[in-house]
Amino acid sequence: MSKNAPTTFPSPAIDLANQSNVVISGILYKQDRKMGLVWRKRFFLLLLDNNQNCLLYYFKSPNEMQSISHINIKNDLERIEENLFHTSHSSPTTTISTTNTNTTGSTSSATPRGEGSEGKSKLNLIKRKFGFKLILKSGREYLLYLEDEMEYKKWLNYLNLAIKGTIGNLINKNEKIVTQSLPNLSTAKFKVVHHNLQQNLQQQNQQNSLQQNNNQLNNIWLKFCLDTCQVGCKVIKFPYLGKCSGLEKKRFIQLSKDKKIIRWGCQSITKSSDKMTVEEDLQINKKILNRNLKIENIKEIIYGTSSNTLQRYQHKLLQNNFNLTNCLSIQLNSSSSINNNTIKKQSTTRTIDLMFESETDVMGWYIYLNVYVLKKDIEKVLNEFRWLRLYYSLKEKQLSFTKIISNNME
């Protein structure tokens, strides 16, 4: 009934636990019968080798580089006995019912304790422990327990899968283990290959962390944009060149409750569309903000005064002390419609040209329409917005300076 020989690893057990081929690791209490049936903390690793064999290594501590021994789960393990310590949730403690005879013929009770003399004076009680026994084909037995029920269930689940030989398929399905073959743990190549595996794992962790940060950033911006667009704001709407009345008009613009329509009209709304009932939202569409366009018809969002209409009104904007940085153009598909009036295809693309009163409003609408409607990358949109805003700020100053020089010359 001799146990398997120790294995020396190139790094401490705690570092090995981070490798891709490790299924589960952690501290378990193991019964040591040689020392009067005491319980000792041991660090266990369940991992897959290159032949997809599931091996259970255990170490004296997480900082040890040499294992005490290991078990080949599929080849060596005969069965697992579960629920050795039947925990009663109505009682804070449970007595271990197992007593064994030592080599001298006297009986001793199993007493949980750690390293050294700790736990000598304790009664034979275990507080809410969860234990199981590994019985090997050789007749050797390992009696183990954990303090946490969830961890206990995890270990039993993975060990039972390892006995069936299906744990490799499960891990490959979850992409926890790399597809390349893993080295024999006793070879010298172990250190080199696993160094690469650790780098891959670190890169994966960095990518996951970056993805989480991007998701958080997206959620923050989405909330800001929806608060801006669904509350609505005042704008100046410029006339379309094809049907130009020559006069800009003050309007109130708002995103509908279902986020499918942008609507505008002469009357301001004091309630966010998000807080409206469906009936209230429909009434706003029909009676108050009765001019609208469908989100699905938006082709492009242009920041600044680059559209034909805003280029025409640029000098007029400066004369009225309007800000070029607050302008936004919504470019529509050539066959779009506004209030069911089809726009005929023509060489000039139809645009809705707006100037917002607030810099915050124009930013909210620009980001929402680009990122969450046109599905552009948020980082690119933010960078583009910053540079365009700087460009139009400088252009505004330049035009203002040119205007002052021209007036002085006159």
mmCIF file of C-alpha atoms in Angstrom:
data_model
loop_
_atom_site.group_PDB
_atom_site.id
_atom_site.type_symbol
_atom_site.label_atom_id
_atom_site.label_comp_id
_atom_site.label_asym_id
_atom_site.label_seq_id
_atom_site.Cartn_x
_atom_site.Cartn_y
_atom_site.Cartn_z
ATOM 1 C CA MET A 1 0.000 0.000 0.000
ATOM 2 C CA SER A 2 2.922 2.376 -0.635
ATOM 3 C CA LYS A 3 2.065 5.766 -1.997
ATOM 4 C CA ASN A 4 3.447 7.328 -5.179
ATOM 5 C CA ALA A 5 6.836 8.987 -4.996
ATOM 6 C CA PRO A 6 7.139 12.757 -4.502
ATOM 7 C CA THR A 7 7.392 14.993 -7.571
ATOM 8 C CA THR A 8 9.618 18.066 -7.675
ATOM 9 C CA PHE A 9 8.239 21.026 -9.606
ATOM 10 C CA PRO A 10 10.142 24.076 -10.913
ATOM 11 C CA SER A 11 7.942 26.506 -8.991
ATOM 12 C CA PRO A 12 5.881 26.578 -5.788
ATOM 13 C CA ALA A 13 2.498 24.876 -5.748
ATOM 14 C CA ILE A 14 0.654 28.193 -5.458
ATOM 15 C CA ASP A 15 2.171 29.263 -8.802
ATOM 16 C CA LEU A 16 1.266 25.955 -10.426
ATOM 17 C CA ALA A 17 -2.337 26.582 -9.397
ATOM 18 C CA ASN A 18 -2.483 29.400 -11.970
ATOM 19 C CA GLN A 19 -1.603 27.107 -14.874
ATOM 20 C CA SER A 20 -4.153 26.427 -17.592
ATOM 21 C CA ASN A 21 -4.163 22.657 -17.041
ATOM 22 C CA VAL A 22 -5.101 22.925 -13.346
ATOM 23 C CA VAL A 23 -8.741 22.004 -12.792
ATOM 24 C CA ILE A 24 -9.087 23.017 -9.135
ATOM 25 C CA SER A 25 -6.785 23.757 -6.202
ATOM 26 C CA GLY A 26 -7.043 24.679 -2.547
ATOM 27 C CA ILE A 27 -6.507 23.806 1.100
ATOM 28 C CA LEU A 28 -8.055 20.575 2.415
ATOM 29 C CA TYR A 29 -7.683 18.873 5.792
ATOM 30 C CA LYS A 30 -6.097 15.411 5.495
ATOM 31 C CA GLN A 31 -6.081 12.810 8.233
ATOM 32 C CA ASP A 32 -2.580 11.732 9.301
ATOM 33 C CA ARG A 33 -2.876 8.323 10.970
ATOM 34 C CA LYS A 34 0.834 8.004 11.661
ATOM 35 C CA MET A 35 0.617 10.840 14.192
ATOM 36 C CA GLY A 36 -2.337 9.592 16.213
ATOM 37 C CA LEU A 37 -5.086 10.421 13.734
ATOM 38 C CA VAL A 38 -4.480 14.153 13.670
ATOM 39 C CA TRP A 39 -5.709 16.431 10.882
ATOM 40 C CA ARG A 40 -3.262 18.489 8.886
ATOM 41 C CA LYS A 41 -3.761 21.228 6.312
ATOM 42 C CA ARG A 42 -2.512 20.229 2.895
ATOM 43 C CA PHE A 43 -2.505 22.050 -0.430
ATOM 44 C CA PHE A 44 -4.118 19.968 -3.201
ATOM 45 C CA LEU A 45 -3.911 20.376 -7.000
ATOM 46 C CA LEU A 46 -6.105 18.495 -9.473
ATOM 47 C CA LEU A 47 -4.646 18.773 -12.975
ATOM 48 C CA LEU A 48 -4.512 17.132 -16.399
ATOM 49 C CA ASP A 49 -1.264 15.878 -17.924
ATOM 50 C CA ASN A 50 -0.466 15.620 -21.630
ATOM 51 C CA ASN A 51 -2.220 12.239 -21.842
ATOM 52 C CA GLN A 52 -5.401 13.710 -20.338
ATOM 53 C CA ASN A 53 -4.797 11.777 -17.117
ATOM 54 C CA CYS A 54 -6.233 13.517 -14.105
ATOM 55 C CA LEU A 55 -3.679 13.656 -11.263
ATOM 56 C CA LEU A 56 -4.304 14.779 -7.693
ATOM 57 C CA TYR A 57 -1.114 16.201 -6.133
ATOM 58 C CA TYR A 58 -0.869 17.323 -2.541
ATOM 59 C CA PHE A 59 1.787 19.446 -0.845
ATOM 60 C CA LYS A 60 2.712 20.263 2.721
ATOM 61 C CA SER A 61 1.993 23.956 1.991
ATOM 62 C CA PRO A 62 1.249 26.173 -1.027
ATOM 63 C CA ASN A 63 4.874 27.374 -1.033
ATOM 64 C CA GLU A 64 6.388 23.888 -1.415
ATOM 65 C CA MET A 65 7.967 22.891 -4.723
ATOM 66 C CA GLN A 66 7.940 19.160 -3.963
ATOM 67 C CA SER A 67 4.697 17.244 -3.604
ATOM 68 C CA ILE A 68 4.197 14.680 -0.846
ATOM 69 C CA SER A 69 2.586 12.283 -3.312
ATOM 70 C CA HIS A 70 -0.077 12.090 -6.002
ATOM 71 C CA ILE A 71 -3.035 9.936 -7.099
ATOM 72 C CA ASN A 72 -3.887 9.016 -10.687
ATOM 73 C CA ILE A 73 -7.655 9.426 -10.355
ATOM 74 C CA LYS A 74 -8.773 7.216 -13.221
ATOM 75 C CA ASN A 75 -6.225 4.416 -12.756
ATOM 76 C CA ASP A 76 -5.669 4.349 -8.977
ATOM 77 C CA LEU A 77 -8.963 5.482 -7.438
ATOM 78 C CA GLU A 78 -11.605 2.814 -6.810
ATOM 79 C CA ARG A 79 -14.399 4.896 -5.286
ATOM 80 C CA ILE A 80 -15.294 7.965 -3.242
ATOM 81 C CA GLU A 81 -17.294 7.844 -0.035
ATOM 82 C CA GLU A 82 -19.179 11.096 0.474
ATOM 83 C CA ASN A 83 -20.811 12.875 3.446
ATOM 84 C CA LEU A 84 -18.606 11.316 6.108
ATOM 85 C CA PHE A 85 -19.505 14.003 8.636
ATOM 86 C CA HIS A 86 -23.278 14.425 8.490
ATOM 87 C CA THR A 87 -23.755 18.073 9.338
ATOM 88 C CA SER A 88 -26.908 19.117 11.155
ATOM 89 C CA HIS A 89 -27.684 22.762 10.503
ATOM 90 C CA SER A 90 -29.648 22.929 13.730
ATOM 91 C CA SER A 91 -26.529 22.131 15.752
ATOM 92 C CA PRO A 92 -23.294 24.123 15.673
ATOM 93 C CA THR A 93 -21.090 21.034 15.943
ATOM 94 C CA THR A 94 -21.001 17.465 14.694
ATOM 95 C CA THR A 95 -19.052 14.609 16.271
ATOM 96 C CA ILE A 96 -16.866 12.389 14.129
ATOM 97 C CA SER A 97 -18.204 8.912 14.634
ATOM 98 C CA THR A 98 -15.152 7.100 13.282
ATOM 99 C CA THR A 99 -12.704 5.547 15.768
ATOM 100 C CA ASN A 100 -9.779 3.389 14.758
ATOM 101 C CA THR A 101 -7.305 1.075 16.417
ATOM 102 C CA ASN A 102 -3.643 2.075 16.247
ATOM 103 C CA THR A 103 -0.668 -0.277 16.118
ATOM 104 C CA THR A 104 -0.568 -0.722 19.895
ATOM 105 C CA GLY A 105 -4.162 -1.869 20.052
ATOM 106 C CA SER A 106 -5.570 1.238 21.751
ATOM 107 C CA THR A 107 -8.366 3.278 20.222
ATOM 108 C CA SER A 108 -8.026 6.949 19.240
ATOM 109 C CA SER A 109 -10.576 9.443 18.012
ATOM 110 C CA ALA A 110 -9.937 11.701 15.034
ATOM 111 C CA THR A 111 -9.325 15.238 16.267
ATOM 112 C CA PRO A 112 -9.166 18.121 13.764
ATOM 113 C CA ARG A 113 -6.058 20.199 14.166
ATOM 114 C CA GLY A 114 -3.447 22.055 12.168
ATOM 115 C CA GLU A 115 0.341 21.896 12.193
ATOM 116 C CA GLY A 116 2.284 21.393 15.425
ATOM 117 C CA SER A 117 0.448 21.023 18.693
ATOM 118 C CA GLU A 118 -2.531 23.186 17.728
ATOM 119 C CA GLY A 119 -5.849 21.501 18.531
ATOM 120 C CA LYS A 120 -4.471 19.015 21.098
ATOM 121 C CA SER A 121 -6.859 20.069 23.822
ATOM 122 C CA LYS A 122 -9.940 20.314 21.591
ATOM 123 C CA LEU A 123 -12.792 17.850 21.899
ATOM 124 C CA ASN A 124 -13.462 15.379 19.099
ATOM 125 C CA LEU A 125 -15.760 17.824 17.351
ATOM 126 C CA ILE A 126 -15.789 19.367 13.908
ATOM 127 C CA LYS A 127 -17.786 22.517 13.357
ATOM 128 C CA ARG A 128 -19.927 22.095 10.271
ATOM 129 C CA LYS A 129 -17.282 20.189 8.264
ATOM 130 C CA PHE A 130 -17.799 18.425 4.957
ATOM 131 C CA GLY A 131 -15.750 15.270 4.488
ATOM 132 C CA PHE A 132 -15.145 12.487 1.972
ATOM 133 C CA LYS A 133 -12.879 9.473 1.647
ATOM 134 C CA LEU A 134 -10.780 8.446 -1.375
ATOM 135 C CA ILE A 135 -10.371 4.667 -1.469
ATOM 136 C CA LEU A 136 -7.638 3.443 -3.822
ATOM 137 C CA LYS A 137 -7.519 0.099 -5.602
ATOM 138 C CA SER A 138 -4.414 -0.708 -3.568
ATOM 139 C CA GLY A 139 -6.462 -0.445 -0.362
ATOM 140 C CA ARG A 140 -4.951 2.855 0.725
ATOM 141 C CA GLU A 141 -7.436 5.442 2.008
ATOM 142 C CA TYR A 142 -7.376 9.257 2.118
ATOM 143 C CA LEU A 143 -9.782 10.896 4.546
ATOM 144 C CA LEU A 144 -10.314 14.585 3.677
ATOM 145 C CA TYR A 145 -12.615 17.400 4.713
ATOM 146 C CA LEU A 146 -13.325 21.060 3.898
ATOM 147 C CA GLU A 147 -14.933 23.811 5.915
ATOM 148 C CA ASP A 148 -16.947 25.290 3.046
ATOM 149 C CA GLU A 149 -19.891 23.365 1.582
ATOM 150 C CA MET A 150 -19.618 24.943 -1.888
ATOM 151 C CA GLU A 151 -15.932 24.031 -2.152
ATOM 152 C CA TYR A 152 -16.779 20.526 -0.940
ATOM 153 C CA LYS A 153 -19.325 20.116 -3.745
ATOM 154 C CA LYS A 154 -16.877 21.466 -6.323
ATOM 155 C CA TRP A 155 -14.183 18.985 -5.348
ATOM 156 C CA LEU A 156 -16.596 16.052 -5.407
ATOM 157 C CA ASN A 157 -17.970 17.109 -8.778
ATOM 158 C CA TYR A 158 -14.535 17.341 -10.406
ATOM 159 C CA LEU A 159 -13.276 14.117 -8.800
ATOM 160 C CA ASN A 160 -16.325 12.180 -9.998
ATOM 161 C CA LEU A 161 -15.866 13.580 -13.509
ATOM 162 C CA ALA A 162 -12.189 12.595 -13.361
ATOM 163 C CA ILE A 163 -13.115 8.999 -12.430
ATOM 164 C CA LYS A 164 -15.411 8.836 -15.469
ATOM 165 C CA GLY A 165 -12.676 10.317 -17.665
ATOM 166 C CA THR A 166 -14.909 13.151 -18.908
ATOM 167 C CA ILE A 167 -13.292 16.106 -17.181
ATOM 168 C CA GLY A 168 -10.953 16.760 -20.129
ATOM 169 C CA ASN A 169 -13.908 17.245 -22.480
ATOM 170 C CA LEU A 170 -15.564 19.592 -20.002
ATOM 171 C CA ILE A 171 -12.486 21.773 -19.639
ATOM 172 C CA ASN A 172 -11.821 21.879 -23.379
ATOM 173 C CA LYS A 173 -15.452 22.923 -23.895
ATOM 174 C CA ASN A 174 -15.010 25.760 -21.396
ATOM 175 C CA GLU A 175 -11.654 26.674 -23.011
ATOM 176 C CA LYS A 176 -9.864 26.523 -19.694
ATOM 177 C CA ILE A 177 -7.083 24.285 -21.016
ATOM 178 C CA VAL A 178 -4.970 25.049 -24.083
ATOM 179 C CA THR A 179 -5.331 22.797 -27.116
ATOM 180 C CA GLN A 180 -1.595 22.118 -27.453
ATOM 181 C CA SER A 181 -0.267 18.963 -25.764
ATOM 182 C CA LEU A 182 1.024 19.475 -22.242
ATOM 183 C CA PRO A 183 4.444 18.133 -21.205
ATOM 184 C CA ASN A 184 5.144 15.279 -18.831
ATOM 185 C CA LEU A 185 5.365 16.812 -15.388
ATOM 186 C CA SER A 186 8.657 15.070 -14.642
ATOM 187 C CA THR A 187 10.534 16.336 -17.713
ATOM 188 C CA ALA A 188 12.873 19.311 -17.872
ATOM 189 C CA LYS A 189 10.715 20.973 -20.543
ATOM 190 C CA PHE A 190 7.947 21.532 -18.015
ATOM 191 C CA LYS A 191 9.338 24.861 -16.883
ATOM 192 C CA VAL A 192 9.704 26.309 -20.388
ATOM 193 C CA VAL A 193 6.324 25.202 -21.711
ATOM 194 C CA HIS A 194 4.412 26.195 -18.611
ATOM 195 C CA HIS A 195 6.148 29.569 -18.632
ATOM 196 C CA ASN A 196 4.548 30.094 -22.041
ATOM 197 C CA LEU A 197 1.217 28.824 -20.745
ATOM 198 C CA GLN A 198 1.418 31.261 -17.829
ATOM 199 C CA GLN A 199 2.102 34.127 -20.241
ATOM 200 C CA ASN A 200 -0.917 33.080 -22.315
ATOM 201 C CA LEU A 201 -3.022 32.962 -19.163
ATOM 202 C CA GLN A 202 -1.839 36.421 -18.119
ATOM 203 C CA GLN A 203 -2.621 37.771 -21.587
ATOM 204 C CA GLN A 204 -6.083 36.199 -21.409
ATOM 205 C CA ASN A 205 -6.646 37.748 -17.977
ATOM 206 C CA GLN A 206 -5.568 41.133 -19.327
ATOM 207 C CA GLN A 207 -7.952 40.769 -22.265
ATOM 208 C CA ASN A 208 -10.796 39.790 -19.945
ATOM 209 C CA SER A 209 -10.012 42.742 -17.691
ATOM 210 C CA LEU A 210 -9.921 45.073 -20.698
ATOM 211 C CA GLN A 211 -13.261 43.694 -21.902
ATOM 212 C CA GLN A 212 -14.800 44.270 -18.471
ATOM 213 C CA ASN A 213 -13.498 47.846 -18.449
ATOM 214 C CA ASN A 214 -14.934 48.421 -21.933
ATOM 215 C CA ASN A 215 -18.294 47.036 -20.827
ATOM 216 C CA GLN A 216 -18.297 49.321 -17.785
ATOM 217 C CA LEU A 217 -17.355 52.291 -19.994
ATOM 218 C CA ASN A 218 -20.147 51.423 -22.425
ATOM 219 C CA ASN A 219 -22.704 51.204 -19.634
ATOM 220 C CA ILE A 220 -21.660 54.580 -18.196
ATOM 221 C CA TRP A 221 -21.846 56.313 -21.572
ATOM 222 C CA LEU A 222 -25.122 54.621 -22.487
ATOM 223 C CA LYS A 223 -26.757 55.878 -19.293
ATOM 224 C CA PHE A 224 -25.451 59.419 -19.906
ATOM 225 C CA CYS A 225 -26.598 59.405 -23.540
ATOM 226 C CA LEU A 226 -30.068 58.041 -22.800
ATOM 227 C CA ASP A 227 -30.535 60.551 -19.986
ATOM 228 C CA THR A 228 -29.652 63.305 -22.468
ATOM 229 C CA CYS A 229 -31.659 62.086 -25.461
ATOM 230 C CA GLN A 230 -34.799 60.847 -23.692
ATOM 231 C CA VAL A 231 -35.088 63.981 -21.537
ATOM 232 C CA GLY A 232 -34.770 66.032 -24.711
ATOM 233 C CA CYS A 233 -33.411 69.524 -25.318
ATOM 234 C CA LYS A 234 -33.883 72.751 -27.220
ATOM 235 C CA VAL A 235 -32.256 73.113 -30.635
ATOM 236 C CA ILE A 236 -32.209 75.457 -33.595
ATOM 237 C CA LYS A 237 -33.207 73.563 -36.718
ATOM 238 C CA PHE A 238 -31.903 74.932 -39.988
ATOM 239 C CA PRO A 239 -33.953 74.726 -43.184
ATOM 240 C CA TYR A 240 -33.070 72.113 -45.749
ATOM 241 C CA LEU A 241 -31.488 73.667 -48.851
ATOM 242 C CA GLY A 242 -33.915 71.925 -51.195
ATOM 243 C CA LYS A 243 -36.909 73.533 -49.464
ATOM 244 C CA CYS A 244 -35.215 76.497 -47.880
ATOM 245 C CA SER A 245 -37.462 79.067 -46.205
ATOM 246 C CA GLY A 246 -34.394 81.024 -45.246
ATOM 247 C CA LEU A 247 -35.231 80.994 -41.563
ATOM 248 C CA GLU A 248 -33.878 78.836 -38.776
ATOM 249 C CA LYS A 249 -36.464 77.621 -36.255
ATOM 250 C CA LYS A 250 -36.393 76.879 -32.548
ATOM 251 C CA ARG A 251 -37.501 73.345 -31.806
ATOM 252 C CA PHE A 252 -37.536 70.762 -29.010
ATOM 253 C CA ILE A 253 -36.019 67.365 -29.877
ATOM 254 C CA GLN A 254 -36.438 64.087 -28.011
ATOM 255 C CA LEU A 255 -35.777 60.346 -28.354
ATOM 256 C CA SER A 256 -38.928 58.219 -28.043
ATOM 257 C CA LYS A 257 -39.501 55.682 -25.269
ATOM 258 C CA ASP A 258 -38.808 52.678 -27.517
ATOM 259 C CA LYS A 259 -35.657 54.406 -28.880
ATOM 260 C CA LYS A 260 -36.879 53.932 -32.466
ATOM 261 C CA ILE A 261 -37.876 57.513 -33.297
ATOM 262 C CA ILE A 262 -36.320 60.968 -33.040
ATOM 263 C CA ARG A 263 -39.120 63.531 -32.799
ATOM 264 C CA TRP A 264 -39.265 67.314 -32.652
ATOM 265 C CA GLY A 265 -41.808 70.108 -32.431
ATOM 266 C CA CYS A 266 -42.494 73.636 -31.192
ATOM 267 C CA GLN A 267 -43.437 72.754 -27.616
ATOM 268 C CA SER A 268 -41.035 71.696 -24.883
ATOM 269 C CA ILE A 269 -41.612 68.477 -22.937
ATOM 270 C CA THR A 270 -40.752 68.430 -19.237
ATOM 271 C CA LYS A 271 -40.861 64.647 -18.798
ATOM 272 C CA SER A 272 -38.317 62.077 -19.938
ATOM 273 C CA SER A 273 -39.725 59.620 -22.463
ATOM 274 C CA ASP A 274 -38.263 56.851 -20.331
ATOM 275 C CA LYS A 275 -40.655 57.842 -17.508
ATOM 276 C CA MET A 276 -43.703 57.992 -19.807
ATOM 277 C CA THR A 277 -46.266 55.278 -20.296
ATOM 278 C CA VAL A 278 -46.633 53.814 -23.787
ATOM 279 C CA GLU A 279 -49.883 55.761 -24.238
ATOM 280 C CA GLU A 280 -48.282 59.054 -23.184
ATOM 281 C CA ASP A 281 -45.392 58.452 -25.559
ATOM 282 C CA LEU A 282 -47.746 57.832 -28.482
ATOM 283 C CA GLN A 283 -49.710 61.006 -27.702
ATOM 284 C CA ILE A 284 -46.483 63.040 -27.741
ATOM 285 C CA ASN A 285 -45.671 61.568 -31.171
ATOM 286 C CA LYS A 286 -49.071 62.444 -32.606
ATOM 287 C CA LYS A 287 -49.963 65.789 -31.057
ATOM 288 C CA ILE A 288 -46.929 67.636 -29.671
ATOM 289 C CA LEU A 289 -43.652 66.487 -31.254
ATOM 290 C CA ASN A 290 -45.338 65.496 -34.468
ATOM 291 C CA ARG A 291 -42.313 65.721 -36.765
ATOM 292 C CA ASN A 292 -40.069 62.665 -36.599
ATOM 293 C CA LEU A 293 -37.668 60.331 -38.322
ATOM 294 C CA LYS A 294 -36.969 56.653 -37.789
ATOM 295 C CA ILE A 295 -33.651 55.668 -36.223
ATOM 296 C CA GLU A 296 -33.230 52.894 -38.801
ATOM 297 C CA ASN A 297 -33.049 55.484 -41.594
ATOM 298 C CA ILE A 298 -29.971 57.242 -40.196
ATOM 299 C CA LYS A 299 -26.937 56.849 -42.435
ATOM 300 C CA GLU A 300 -24.329 59.077 -40.809
ATOM 301 C CA ILE A 301 -23.853 61.577 -37.987
ATOM 302 C CA ILE A 302 -21.714 64.633 -38.767
ATOM 303 C CA TYR A 303 -20.319 66.851 -36.032
ATOM 304 C CA GLY A 304 -19.646 70.501 -36.821
ATOM 305 C CA THR A 305 -20.575 72.630 -39.817
ATOM 306 C CA SER A 306 -19.384 70.496 -42.728
ATOM 307 C CA SER A 307 -22.857 69.907 -44.227
ATOM 308 C CA ASN A 308 -23.974 72.110 -47.154
ATOM 309 C CA THR A 309 -26.692 73.782 -45.124
ATOM 310 C CA LEU A 310 -24.456 74.655 -42.172
ATOM 311 C CA GLN A 311 -21.687 75.847 -44.505
ATOM 312 C CA ARG A 312 -24.204 78.282 -45.962
ATOM 313 C CA TYR A 313 -25.246 79.501 -42.504
ATOM 314 C CA GLN A 314 -21.744 79.565 -41.039
ATOM 315 C CA HIS A 315 -21.207 83.331 -41.191
ATOM 316 C CA LYS A 316 -24.739 83.956 -39.979
ATOM 317 C CA LEU A 317 -24.042 81.730 -36.993
ATOM 318 C CA LEU A 318 -21.026 83.820 -36.079
ATOM 319 C CA GLN A 319 -22.965 87.057 -36.427
ATOM 320 C CA ASN A 320 -25.519 85.771 -33.911
ATOM 321 C CA ASN A 321 -22.767 84.510 -31.551
ATOM 322 C CA PHE A 322 -23.717 80.895 -32.122
ATOM 323 C CA ASN A 323 -21.171 78.161 -31.410
ATOM 324 C CA LEU A 324 -19.908 76.064 -34.308
ATOM 325 C CA THR A 325 -19.008 73.333 -31.778
ATOM 326 C CA ASN A 326 -22.683 72.813 -30.942
ATOM 327 C CA CYS A 327 -23.736 71.875 -34.476
ATOM 328 C CA LEU A 328 -24.764 68.393 -35.575
ATOM 329 C CA SER A 329 -26.094 66.996 -38.850
ATOM 330 C CA ILE A 330 -28.116 63.781 -39.158
ATOM 331 C CA GLN A 331 -27.638 62.304 -42.609
ATOM 332 C CA LEU A 332 -30.456 60.090 -43.854
ATOM 333 C CA ASN A 333 -30.652 57.332 -46.439
ATOM 334 C CA SER A 334 -31.681 58.692 -49.841
ATOM 335 C CA SER A 335 -35.014 56.789 -49.723
ATOM 336 C CA SER A 336 -35.898 57.749 -46.122
ATOM 337 C CA SER A 337 -39.075 59.465 -45.062
ATOM 338 C CA ILE A 338 -40.104 62.074 -42.553
ATOM 339 C CA ASN A 339 -43.703 61.719 -41.366
ATOM 340 C CA ASN A 340 -44.404 59.247 -44.209
ATOM 341 C CA ASN A 341 -43.301 61.750 -46.886
ATOM 342 C CA THR A 342 -40.794 59.877 -49.045
ATOM 343 C CA ILE A 343 -37.605 61.732 -49.925
ATOM 344 C CA LYS A 344 -36.837 61.126 -53.574
ATOM 345 C CA LYS A 345 -33.343 59.985 -54.483
ATOM 346 C CA GLN A 346 -31.182 62.875 -55.567
ATOM 347 C CA SER A 347 -27.537 63.860 -55.769
ATOM 348 C CA THR A 348 -27.695 65.915 -52.562
ATOM 349 C CA THR A 349 -28.014 63.747 -49.458
ATOM 350 C CA ARG A 350 -30.843 64.746 -47.122
ATOM 351 C CA THR A 351 -29.699 66.034 -43.765
ATOM 352 C CA ILE A 352 -31.351 67.301 -40.588
ATOM 353 C CA ASP A 353 -29.129 70.173 -39.453
ATOM 354 C CA LEU A 354 -29.292 71.196 -35.801
ATOM 355 C CA MET A 355 -27.542 73.475 -33.386
ATOM 356 C CA PHE A 356 -27.824 72.616 -29.678
ATOM 357 C CA GLU A 357 -27.912 75.101 -26.829
ATOM 358 C CA SER A 358 -25.645 73.018 -24.613
ATOM 359 C CA GLU A 359 -22.300 71.324 -25.272
ATOM 360 C CA THR A 360 -23.432 68.426 -23.086
ATOM 361 C CA ASP A 361 -26.522 67.884 -25.258
ATOM 362 C CA VAL A 362 -24.632 67.780 -28.537
ATOM 363 C CA MET A 363 -22.103 65.353 -27.053
ATOM 364 C CA GLY A 364 -24.843 63.051 -25.725
ATOM 365 C CA TRP A 365 -26.669 62.903 -29.058
ATOM 366 C CA TYR A 366 -23.461 62.492 -31.090
ATOM 367 C CA ILE A 367 -22.193 59.578 -28.979
ATOM 368 C CA TYR A 368 -25.571 57.843 -28.745
ATOM 369 C CA LEU A 369 -26.299 57.948 -32.462
ATOM 370 C CA ASN A 370 -22.781 56.881 -33.480
ATOM 371 C CA VAL A 371 -22.130 54.191 -30.867
ATOM 372 C CA TYR A 372 -25.552 52.743 -30.056
ATOM 373 C CA VAL A 373 -27.341 53.296 -33.371
ATOM 374 C CA LEU A 374 -24.582 53.068 -35.999
ATOM 375 C CA LYS A 375 -22.599 50.600 -33.811
ATOM 376 C CA LYS A 376 -19.245 52.358 -34.044
ATOM 377 C CA ASP A 377 -16.390 51.764 -31.603
ATOM 378 C CA ILE A 378 -16.821 54.011 -28.576
ATOM 379 C CA GLU A 379 -13.112 54.815 -28.223
ATOM 380 C CA LYS A 380 -12.878 55.935 -31.852
ATOM 381 C CA VAL A 381 -16.050 58.017 -31.541
ATOM 382 C CA LEU A 382 -14.815 59.742 -28.368
ATOM 383 C CA ASN A 383 -11.425 60.505 -29.894
ATOM 384 C CA GLU A 384 -13.053 61.800 -33.072
ATOM 385 C CA PHE A 385 -15.369 64.025 -31.038
ATOM 386 C CA ARG A 386 -12.458 65.510 -29.053
ATOM 387 C CA TRP A 387 -10.439 66.350 -32.152
ATOM 388 C CA LEU A 388 -13.393 67.745 -34.112
ATOM 389 C CA ARG A 389 -14.400 69.876 -31.164
ATOM 390 C CA LEU A 390 -10.865 71.275 -30.934
ATOM 391 C CA TYR A 391 -10.841 71.877 -34.700
ATOM 392 C CA TYR A 392 -14.139 73.802 -34.721
ATOM 393 C CA SER A 393 -13.145 75.793 -31.632
ATOM 394 C CA LEU A 394 -10.025 76.985 -33.437
ATOM 395 C CA LYS A 395 -11.983 77.589 -36.632
ATOM 396 C CA GLU A 396 -14.530 79.645 -34.714
ATOM 397 C CA LYS A 397 -11.779 81.819 -33.244
ATOM 398 C CA GLN A 398 -10.185 82.215 -36.656
ATOM 399 C CA LEU A 399 -13.431 83.302 -38.310
ATOM 400 C CA SER A 400 -14.176 85.676 -35.460
ATOM 401 C CA PHE A 401 -10.715 87.210 -35.789
ATOM 402 C CA THR A 402 -11.163 87.551 -39.566
ATOM 403 C CA LYS A 403 -14.489 89.273 -38.971
ATOM 404 C CA ILE A 404 -12.917 91.776 -36.552
ATOM 405 C CA ILE A 405 -10.102 92.580 -39.002
ATOM 406 C CA SER A 406 -12.589 93.050 -41.836
ATOM 407 C CA ASN A 407 -14.746 95.426 -39.748
ATOM 408 C CA ASN A 408 -11.723 97.492 -38.748
ATOM 409 C CA MET A 409 -10.595 97.831 -42.324
ATOM 410 C CA GLU A 410 -13.980 99.138 -43.297
#
